[in-house]
Coordinates of C-alpha atoms in Angstrom, one line a residue:
X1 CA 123.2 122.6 61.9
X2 CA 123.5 122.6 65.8
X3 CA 124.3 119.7 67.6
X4 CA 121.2 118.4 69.9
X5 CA 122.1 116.9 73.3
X6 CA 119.8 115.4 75.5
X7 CA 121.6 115.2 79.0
X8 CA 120.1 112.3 81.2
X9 CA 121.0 113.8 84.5
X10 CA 119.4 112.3 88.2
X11 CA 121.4 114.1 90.5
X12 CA 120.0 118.4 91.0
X13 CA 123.1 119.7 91.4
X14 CA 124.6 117.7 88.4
X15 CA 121.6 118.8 86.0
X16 CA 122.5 122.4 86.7
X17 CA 126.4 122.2 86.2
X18 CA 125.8 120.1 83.1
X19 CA 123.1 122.2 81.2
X20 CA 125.1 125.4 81.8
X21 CA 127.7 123.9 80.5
X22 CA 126.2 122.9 77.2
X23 CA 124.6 125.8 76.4
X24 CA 127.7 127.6 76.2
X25 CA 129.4 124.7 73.6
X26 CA 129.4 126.3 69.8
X27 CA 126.7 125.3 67.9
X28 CA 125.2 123.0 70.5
X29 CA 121.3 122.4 71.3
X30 CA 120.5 121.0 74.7
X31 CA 117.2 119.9 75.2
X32 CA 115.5 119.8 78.4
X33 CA 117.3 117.2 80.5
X34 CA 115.3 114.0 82.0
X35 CA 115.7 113.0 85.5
X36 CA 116.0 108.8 85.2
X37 CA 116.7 106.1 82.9
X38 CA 112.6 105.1 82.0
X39 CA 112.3 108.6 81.2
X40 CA 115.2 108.7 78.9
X41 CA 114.2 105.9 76.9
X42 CA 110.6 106.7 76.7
X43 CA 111.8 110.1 75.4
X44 CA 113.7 108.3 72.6
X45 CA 111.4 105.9 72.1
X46 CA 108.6 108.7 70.9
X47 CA 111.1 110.6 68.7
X48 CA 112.0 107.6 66.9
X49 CA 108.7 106.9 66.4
X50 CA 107.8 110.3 64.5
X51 CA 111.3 110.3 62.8
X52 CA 115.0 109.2 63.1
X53 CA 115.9 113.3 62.3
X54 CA 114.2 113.8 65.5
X55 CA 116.8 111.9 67.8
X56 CA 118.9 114.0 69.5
X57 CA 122.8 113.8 68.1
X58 CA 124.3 113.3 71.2
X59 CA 123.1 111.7 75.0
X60 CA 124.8 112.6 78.4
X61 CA 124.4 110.2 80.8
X62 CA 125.3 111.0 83.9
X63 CA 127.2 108.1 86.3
X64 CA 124.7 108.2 88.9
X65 CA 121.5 108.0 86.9
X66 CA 118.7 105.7 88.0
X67 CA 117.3 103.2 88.5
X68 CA 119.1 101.6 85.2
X69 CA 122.8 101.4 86.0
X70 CA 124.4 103.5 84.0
X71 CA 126.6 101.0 81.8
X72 CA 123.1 98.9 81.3
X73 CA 121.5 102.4 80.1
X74 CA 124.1 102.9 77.9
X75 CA 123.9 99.8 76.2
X76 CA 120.0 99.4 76.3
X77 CA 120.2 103.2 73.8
X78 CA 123.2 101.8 71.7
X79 CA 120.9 98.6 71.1
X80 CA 117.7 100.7 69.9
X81 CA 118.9 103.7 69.0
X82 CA 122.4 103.2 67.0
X83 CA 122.6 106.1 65.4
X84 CA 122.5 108.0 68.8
X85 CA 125.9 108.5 70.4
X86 CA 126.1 108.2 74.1
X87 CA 129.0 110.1 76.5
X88 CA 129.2 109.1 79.9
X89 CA 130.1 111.2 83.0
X90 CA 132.1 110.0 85.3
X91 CA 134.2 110.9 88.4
X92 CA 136.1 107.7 87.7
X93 CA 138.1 108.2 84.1
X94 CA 140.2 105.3 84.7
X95 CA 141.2 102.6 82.2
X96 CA 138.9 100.1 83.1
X97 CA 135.7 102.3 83.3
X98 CA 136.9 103.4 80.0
X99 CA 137.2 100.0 78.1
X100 CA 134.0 99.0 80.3
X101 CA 132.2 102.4 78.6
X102 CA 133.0 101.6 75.1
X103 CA 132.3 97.7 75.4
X104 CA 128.4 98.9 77.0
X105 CA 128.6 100.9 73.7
X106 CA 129.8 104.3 75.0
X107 CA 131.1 106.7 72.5
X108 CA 132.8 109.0 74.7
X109 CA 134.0 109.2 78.7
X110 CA 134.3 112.8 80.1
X111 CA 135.7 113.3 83.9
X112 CA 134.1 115.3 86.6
X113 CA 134.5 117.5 87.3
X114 CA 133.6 118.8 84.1
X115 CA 136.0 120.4 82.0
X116 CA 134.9 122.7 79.2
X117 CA 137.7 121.8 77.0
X118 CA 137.2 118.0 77.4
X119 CA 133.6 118.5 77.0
X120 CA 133.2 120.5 73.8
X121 CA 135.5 118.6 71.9
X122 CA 134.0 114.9 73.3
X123 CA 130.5 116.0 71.9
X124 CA 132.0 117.6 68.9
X125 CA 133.6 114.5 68.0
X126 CA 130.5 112.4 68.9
X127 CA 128.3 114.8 67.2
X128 CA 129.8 114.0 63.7
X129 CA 129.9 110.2 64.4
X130 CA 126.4 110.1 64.9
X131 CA 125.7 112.3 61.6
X132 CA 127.9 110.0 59.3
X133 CA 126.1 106.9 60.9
X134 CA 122.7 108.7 60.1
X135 CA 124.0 109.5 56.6
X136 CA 125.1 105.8 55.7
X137 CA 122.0 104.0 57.4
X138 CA 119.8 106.7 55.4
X139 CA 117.1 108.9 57.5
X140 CA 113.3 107.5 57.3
X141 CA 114.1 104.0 56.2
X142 CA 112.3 100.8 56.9
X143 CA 115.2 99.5 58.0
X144 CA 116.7 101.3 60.9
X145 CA 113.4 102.3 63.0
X146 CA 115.4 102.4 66.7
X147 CA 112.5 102.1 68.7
X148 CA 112.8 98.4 69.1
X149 CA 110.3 95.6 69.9
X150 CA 107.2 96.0 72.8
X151 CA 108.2 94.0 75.6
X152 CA 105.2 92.4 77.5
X153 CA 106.1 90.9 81.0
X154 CA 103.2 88.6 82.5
X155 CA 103.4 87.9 86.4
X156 CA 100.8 85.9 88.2
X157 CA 99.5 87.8 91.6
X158 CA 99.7 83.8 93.5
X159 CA 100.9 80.7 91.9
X160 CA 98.0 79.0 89.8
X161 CA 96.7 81.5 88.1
X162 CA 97.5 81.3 84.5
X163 CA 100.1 83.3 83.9
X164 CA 101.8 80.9 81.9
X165 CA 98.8 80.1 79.9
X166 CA 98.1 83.6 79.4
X167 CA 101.9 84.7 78.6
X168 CA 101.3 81.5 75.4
X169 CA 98.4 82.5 73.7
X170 CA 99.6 86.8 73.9
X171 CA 102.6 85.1 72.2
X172 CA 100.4 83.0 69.6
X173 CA 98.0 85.7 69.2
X174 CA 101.5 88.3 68.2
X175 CA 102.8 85.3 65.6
X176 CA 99.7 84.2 64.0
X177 CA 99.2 88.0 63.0
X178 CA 102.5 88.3 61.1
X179 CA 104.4 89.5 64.4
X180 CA 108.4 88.2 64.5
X181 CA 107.7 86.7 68.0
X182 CA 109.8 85.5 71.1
X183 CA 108.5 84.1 74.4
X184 CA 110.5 83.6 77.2
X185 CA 110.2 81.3 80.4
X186 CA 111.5 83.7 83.1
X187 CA 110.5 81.8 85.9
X188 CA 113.6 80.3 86.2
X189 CA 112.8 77.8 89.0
X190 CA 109.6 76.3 88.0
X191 CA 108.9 77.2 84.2
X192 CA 106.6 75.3 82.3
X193 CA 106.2 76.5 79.0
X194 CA 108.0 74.1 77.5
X195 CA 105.8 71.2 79.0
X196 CA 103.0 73.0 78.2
X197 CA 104.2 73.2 74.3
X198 CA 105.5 69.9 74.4
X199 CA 109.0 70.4 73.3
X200 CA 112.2 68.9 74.2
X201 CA 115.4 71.8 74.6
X202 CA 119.1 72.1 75.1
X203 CA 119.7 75.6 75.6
X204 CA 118.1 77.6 77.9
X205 CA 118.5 81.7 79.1
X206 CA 120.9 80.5 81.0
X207 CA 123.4 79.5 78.3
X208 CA 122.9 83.4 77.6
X209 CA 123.7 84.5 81.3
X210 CA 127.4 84.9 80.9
X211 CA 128.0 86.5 77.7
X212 CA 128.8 90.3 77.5
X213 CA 127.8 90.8 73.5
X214 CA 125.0 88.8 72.2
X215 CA 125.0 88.8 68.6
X216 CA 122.4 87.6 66.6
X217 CA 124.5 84.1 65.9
X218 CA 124.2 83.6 69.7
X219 CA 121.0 84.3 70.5
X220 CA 119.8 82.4 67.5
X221 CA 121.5 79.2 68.9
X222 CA 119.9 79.9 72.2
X223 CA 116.3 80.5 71.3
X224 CA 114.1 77.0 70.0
X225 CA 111.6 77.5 67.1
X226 CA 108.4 76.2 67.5
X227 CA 106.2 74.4 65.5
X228 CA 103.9 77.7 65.1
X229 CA 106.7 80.2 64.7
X230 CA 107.3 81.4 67.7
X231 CA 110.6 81.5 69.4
X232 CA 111.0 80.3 72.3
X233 CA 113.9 81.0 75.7
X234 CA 113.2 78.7 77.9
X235 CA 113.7 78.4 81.9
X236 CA 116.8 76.1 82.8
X237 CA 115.9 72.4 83.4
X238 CA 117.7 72.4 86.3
X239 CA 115.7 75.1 88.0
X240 CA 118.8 75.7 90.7
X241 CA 120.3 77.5 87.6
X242 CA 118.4 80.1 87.5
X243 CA 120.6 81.9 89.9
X244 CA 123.5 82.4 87.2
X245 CA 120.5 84.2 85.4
X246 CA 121.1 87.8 87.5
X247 CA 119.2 91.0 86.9
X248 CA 122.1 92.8 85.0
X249 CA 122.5 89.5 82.3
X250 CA 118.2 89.6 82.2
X251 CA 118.7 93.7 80.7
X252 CA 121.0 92.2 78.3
X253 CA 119.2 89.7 77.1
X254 CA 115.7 91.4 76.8
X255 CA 117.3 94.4 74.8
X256 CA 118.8 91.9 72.4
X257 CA 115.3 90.2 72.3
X258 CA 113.5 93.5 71.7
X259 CA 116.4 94.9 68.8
X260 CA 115.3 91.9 66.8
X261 CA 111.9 90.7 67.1
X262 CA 109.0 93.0 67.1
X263 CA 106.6 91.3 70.0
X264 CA 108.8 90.3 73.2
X265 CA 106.6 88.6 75.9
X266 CA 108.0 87.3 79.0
X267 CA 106.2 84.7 81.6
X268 CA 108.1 86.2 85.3
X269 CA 105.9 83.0 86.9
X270 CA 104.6 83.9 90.6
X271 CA 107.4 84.3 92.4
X272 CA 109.3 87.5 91.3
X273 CA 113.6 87.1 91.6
X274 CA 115.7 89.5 90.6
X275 CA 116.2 88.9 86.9
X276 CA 111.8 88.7 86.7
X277 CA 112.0 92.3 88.3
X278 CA 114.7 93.7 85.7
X279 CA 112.3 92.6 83.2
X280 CA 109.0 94.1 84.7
X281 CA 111.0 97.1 85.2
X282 CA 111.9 97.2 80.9
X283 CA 108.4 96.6 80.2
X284 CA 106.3 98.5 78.0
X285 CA 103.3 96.5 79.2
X286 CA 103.4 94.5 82.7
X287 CA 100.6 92.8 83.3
X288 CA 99.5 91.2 86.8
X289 CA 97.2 88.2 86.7
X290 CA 94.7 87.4 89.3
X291 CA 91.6 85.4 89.7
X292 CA 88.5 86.6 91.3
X293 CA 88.9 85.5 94.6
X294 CA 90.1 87.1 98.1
X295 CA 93.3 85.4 97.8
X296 CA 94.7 85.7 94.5
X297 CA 93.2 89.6 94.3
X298 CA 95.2 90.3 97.6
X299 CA 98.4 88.5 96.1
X300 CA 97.6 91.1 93.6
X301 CA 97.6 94.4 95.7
X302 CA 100.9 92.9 97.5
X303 CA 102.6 92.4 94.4
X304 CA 101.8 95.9 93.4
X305 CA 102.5 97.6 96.8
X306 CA 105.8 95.7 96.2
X307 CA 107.0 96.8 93.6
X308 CA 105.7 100.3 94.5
X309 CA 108.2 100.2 97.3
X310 CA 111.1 99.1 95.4
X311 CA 110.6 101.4 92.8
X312 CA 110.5 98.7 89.8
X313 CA 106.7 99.8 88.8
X314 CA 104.1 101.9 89.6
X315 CA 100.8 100.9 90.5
X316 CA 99.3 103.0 87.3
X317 CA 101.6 101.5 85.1
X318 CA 100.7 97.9 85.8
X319 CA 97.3 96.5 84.1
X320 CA 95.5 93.3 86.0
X321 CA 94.0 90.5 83.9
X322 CA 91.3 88.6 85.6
X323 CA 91.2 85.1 84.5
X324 CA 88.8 83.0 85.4
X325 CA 85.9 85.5 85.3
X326 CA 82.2 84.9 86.0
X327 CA 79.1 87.1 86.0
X328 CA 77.9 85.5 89.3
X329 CA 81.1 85.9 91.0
X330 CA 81.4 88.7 93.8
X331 CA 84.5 90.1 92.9
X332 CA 84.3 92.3 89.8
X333 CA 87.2 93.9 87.8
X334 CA 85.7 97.2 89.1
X335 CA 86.8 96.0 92.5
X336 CA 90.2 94.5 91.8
X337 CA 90.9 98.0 90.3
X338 CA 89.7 99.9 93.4
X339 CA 91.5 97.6 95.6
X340 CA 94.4 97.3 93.5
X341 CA 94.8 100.7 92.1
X342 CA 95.9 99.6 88.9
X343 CA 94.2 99.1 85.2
X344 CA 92.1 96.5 84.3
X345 CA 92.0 95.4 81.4
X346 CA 88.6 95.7 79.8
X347 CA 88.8 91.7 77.8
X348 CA 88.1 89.3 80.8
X349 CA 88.9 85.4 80.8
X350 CA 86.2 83.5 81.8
X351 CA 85.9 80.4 83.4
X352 CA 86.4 77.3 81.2
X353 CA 89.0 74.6 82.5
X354 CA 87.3 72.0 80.7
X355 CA 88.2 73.9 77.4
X356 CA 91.5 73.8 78.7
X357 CA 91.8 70.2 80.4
X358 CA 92.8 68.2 77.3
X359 CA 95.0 70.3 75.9
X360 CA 97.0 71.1 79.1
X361 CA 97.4 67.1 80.1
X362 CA 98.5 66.9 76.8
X363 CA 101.0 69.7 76.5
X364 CA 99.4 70.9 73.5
X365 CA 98.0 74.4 74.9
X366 CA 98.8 75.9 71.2
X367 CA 96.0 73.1 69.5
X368 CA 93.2 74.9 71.9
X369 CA 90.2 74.6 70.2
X370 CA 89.7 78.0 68.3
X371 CA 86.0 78.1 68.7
X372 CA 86.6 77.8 72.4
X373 CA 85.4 81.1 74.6
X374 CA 89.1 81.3 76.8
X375 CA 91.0 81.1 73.8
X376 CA 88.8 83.6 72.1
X377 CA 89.3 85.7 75.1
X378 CA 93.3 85.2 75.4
X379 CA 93.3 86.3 71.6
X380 CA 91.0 89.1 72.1
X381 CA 93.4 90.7 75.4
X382 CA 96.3 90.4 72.4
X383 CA 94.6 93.0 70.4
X384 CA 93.4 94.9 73.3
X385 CA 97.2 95.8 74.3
X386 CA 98.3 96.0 70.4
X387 CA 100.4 92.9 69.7
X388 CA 98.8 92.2 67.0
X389 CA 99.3 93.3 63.2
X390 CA 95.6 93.6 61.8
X391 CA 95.2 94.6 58.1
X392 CA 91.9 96.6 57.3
X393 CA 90.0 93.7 56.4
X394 CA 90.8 91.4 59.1
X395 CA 89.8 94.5 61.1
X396 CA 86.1 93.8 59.6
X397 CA 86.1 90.1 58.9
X398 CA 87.5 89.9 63.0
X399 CA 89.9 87.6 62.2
X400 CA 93.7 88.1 62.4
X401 CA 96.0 87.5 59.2
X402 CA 98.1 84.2 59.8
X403 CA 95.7 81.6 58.8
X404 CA 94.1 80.4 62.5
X405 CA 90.5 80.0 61.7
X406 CA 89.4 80.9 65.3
X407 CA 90.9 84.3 65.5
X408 CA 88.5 86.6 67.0
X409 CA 87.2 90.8 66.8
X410 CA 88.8 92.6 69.0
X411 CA 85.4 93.6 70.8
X412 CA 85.7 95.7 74.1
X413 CA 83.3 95.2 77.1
X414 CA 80.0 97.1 77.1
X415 CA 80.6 99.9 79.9

């Protein structure tokens, strides 16, 4: 059977050498090579999903491939995709890239410039690795899946806005419907999910910000469980802290999140750092929340012209949430999409703070009332972007399976 490799190559002149290359190893099947980290994990990411025989044997990632380091690509594929072996390409073969490689999860270190010697028997030997792992975990079982959990990210255009609010009910929504759930407070400064769920914490992301290899022991002593079931990473009490937290340790700790629950959804606040921008840029779903007024909605289109420019998102990957929606208003999510150029999602939030007032003073934002039209609405965007599980006949009753009473149909906007 020949060996598939998937070269993940950035750099023009690099593609070329590399692909000629591999086409001349016995037995070997390169497939077309992909240009940047995103694309090499969306790639993997749709094989999986139609089968774990469909996963290329063997990955090549080049040294200078984008805009994922290299090492963090490395160990973001050995995370959701085990059974896929990784060789990295390197014009530095020392030592210490070496043990660096195979502690990111590396199976393999070749030299540039390439050498066809080095190279054929590197893949060969990675090649069989992968198939014995493959035979041991058994292809097509429930078990290994590699594509890992959806990551949501949830970044307010201004402060105020409700991103927080928004980023705890997507979470609730995911739970309630029999989703393994985590929520993390990545606005490391000024995070407020925990007083808004009323809970009192030791451990924060931050205890996580230093180690290399999270196992599952770790992150379990990290992450709180809350009353409803979800889990919860919460922002450092001391909000000076949130420096340790850089954008490197947030890539760690997101693909560790995403390798063992299957809904991921991170609050990145207002003000977007570093670490909020890693996550944003792992997203399978960043959303962008804005109220319907001149100042939030241009918070909105500068937030996405940002991260436009610093290549962490495009514009038509980002969906806008308006919260705090009204029929009478001026500013319609028709608008906020021209302006902004992004999606908007069709479930709106209206306006309700008095449904909300209680609850909020209290720090009880999980006890909203169920009958109450924001929560409805909160619940509703959950299905909209497919976080939650829906049997066939919640799907006609319009409630979700978990036991909340006030779950809602997931009814789309008349056009």
């Amino acid at each position: 059977m020949p060996t598939r490799i998937l070269p993940a190559v950035g750099d023009v002149d690099a593609v070329r050498s590399i692909t000629t290359l591999l086409s001349q190893l016995p037995d070997a099947e390169p497939v077309s090579p992909v240009a940047d980290s995103t694309q090499l994990i969306d790639t993997l990411a749709r094989l999986a999903a139609e089968s774990i025989d469909e996963l290329p044997e063997v990955v090549v990632v080049h040294e200078r491939i984008g805009p994922v380091p290299a090492l963090e690509l490395i160990r973001e594929v050995a995370l959701r995709f085990p059974a896929v072996g990784v060789i990295l390409v390197t014009s530095d073969a020392g030592p210490g890239l070496f043990q660096a490689a195979m502690d990111y999860g590396a199976r393999g270190l070749v030299a540039l410039p390439l050498s066809y010697e080095e190279l054929a028997s590197r893949v060969q030997a990675v090649a069989q690795w992968s198939v014995g792992v493959r035979r041991h975990l058994g292809s097509g079982g429930d078990v290994f899946t590699g594509v890992g959990g959806t990551v949501v990210t949830v970044c307010g255009a201004k402060g105020g806005v409700g991103a927080t609010l928004t980023s705890i009910q997507l979470a609730l929504a995911a739970q309630a419907s029999g989703r393994s759930t985590v929520l993390v407070d990545m606005d490391l400064q000024a995070g407020d999910v925990a007083s808004y769920l009323d809970v009192q914490f030791r451990r924060s992301v931050v205890d996580l910000a230093a180690i290399t290899d999270i196992s599952p022991r770790v992150l379990a002593d990290a992450v709180f469980r809350h009353d409803t079931g979800v889990a919860l990473l919460l922002a450092p009490g001391e909000g000076e802290r949130g420096e340790e937290v850089t954008d490197r340790a947030v890539r760690q700790i997101v693909s560790a999140l995403r390798s063992r629950y299957e809904v991921v959804v991170v609050d990145c606040g207002a003000q977007l750092s570093g670490a909020g921008a890693a996550a944003v840029e792992m997203a399978d779903t960043a959303l962008l929340i804005t109220t319907p007024d001149v100042v939030a909605v241009r918070g909105a289109k500068r937030t996405v012209r940002m991260w436009d420019r610093l290549q962490i998102r495009k514009a038509e990957e980002t969906t806008v949430v308006v919260n705090r929606h009204t029929r009478g208003t001026e500013i319609q999510p028709p608008l906020i999409q021209k302006i902004t150029g992004t999606a908007v999602a069709a479930t709106a939030i209206p306006a309700n703070f008095k449904e909300l007032q209680g609850a909020v003073d209290a720090g009880r934002v999980h006890e909203l009332d169920s009958k109450g039209l924001v929560k409805q609405a909160l619940w509703a965007l959950a299905g909209e972007l497919g976080l939650v599980k829906v049997t066939e006949g919640a799907q006609r009753s319009g409630r979700l399976r978990g036991g909340d009473r006030g779950s809602v149909s997931f009814r789309r906007r008349k056009e």
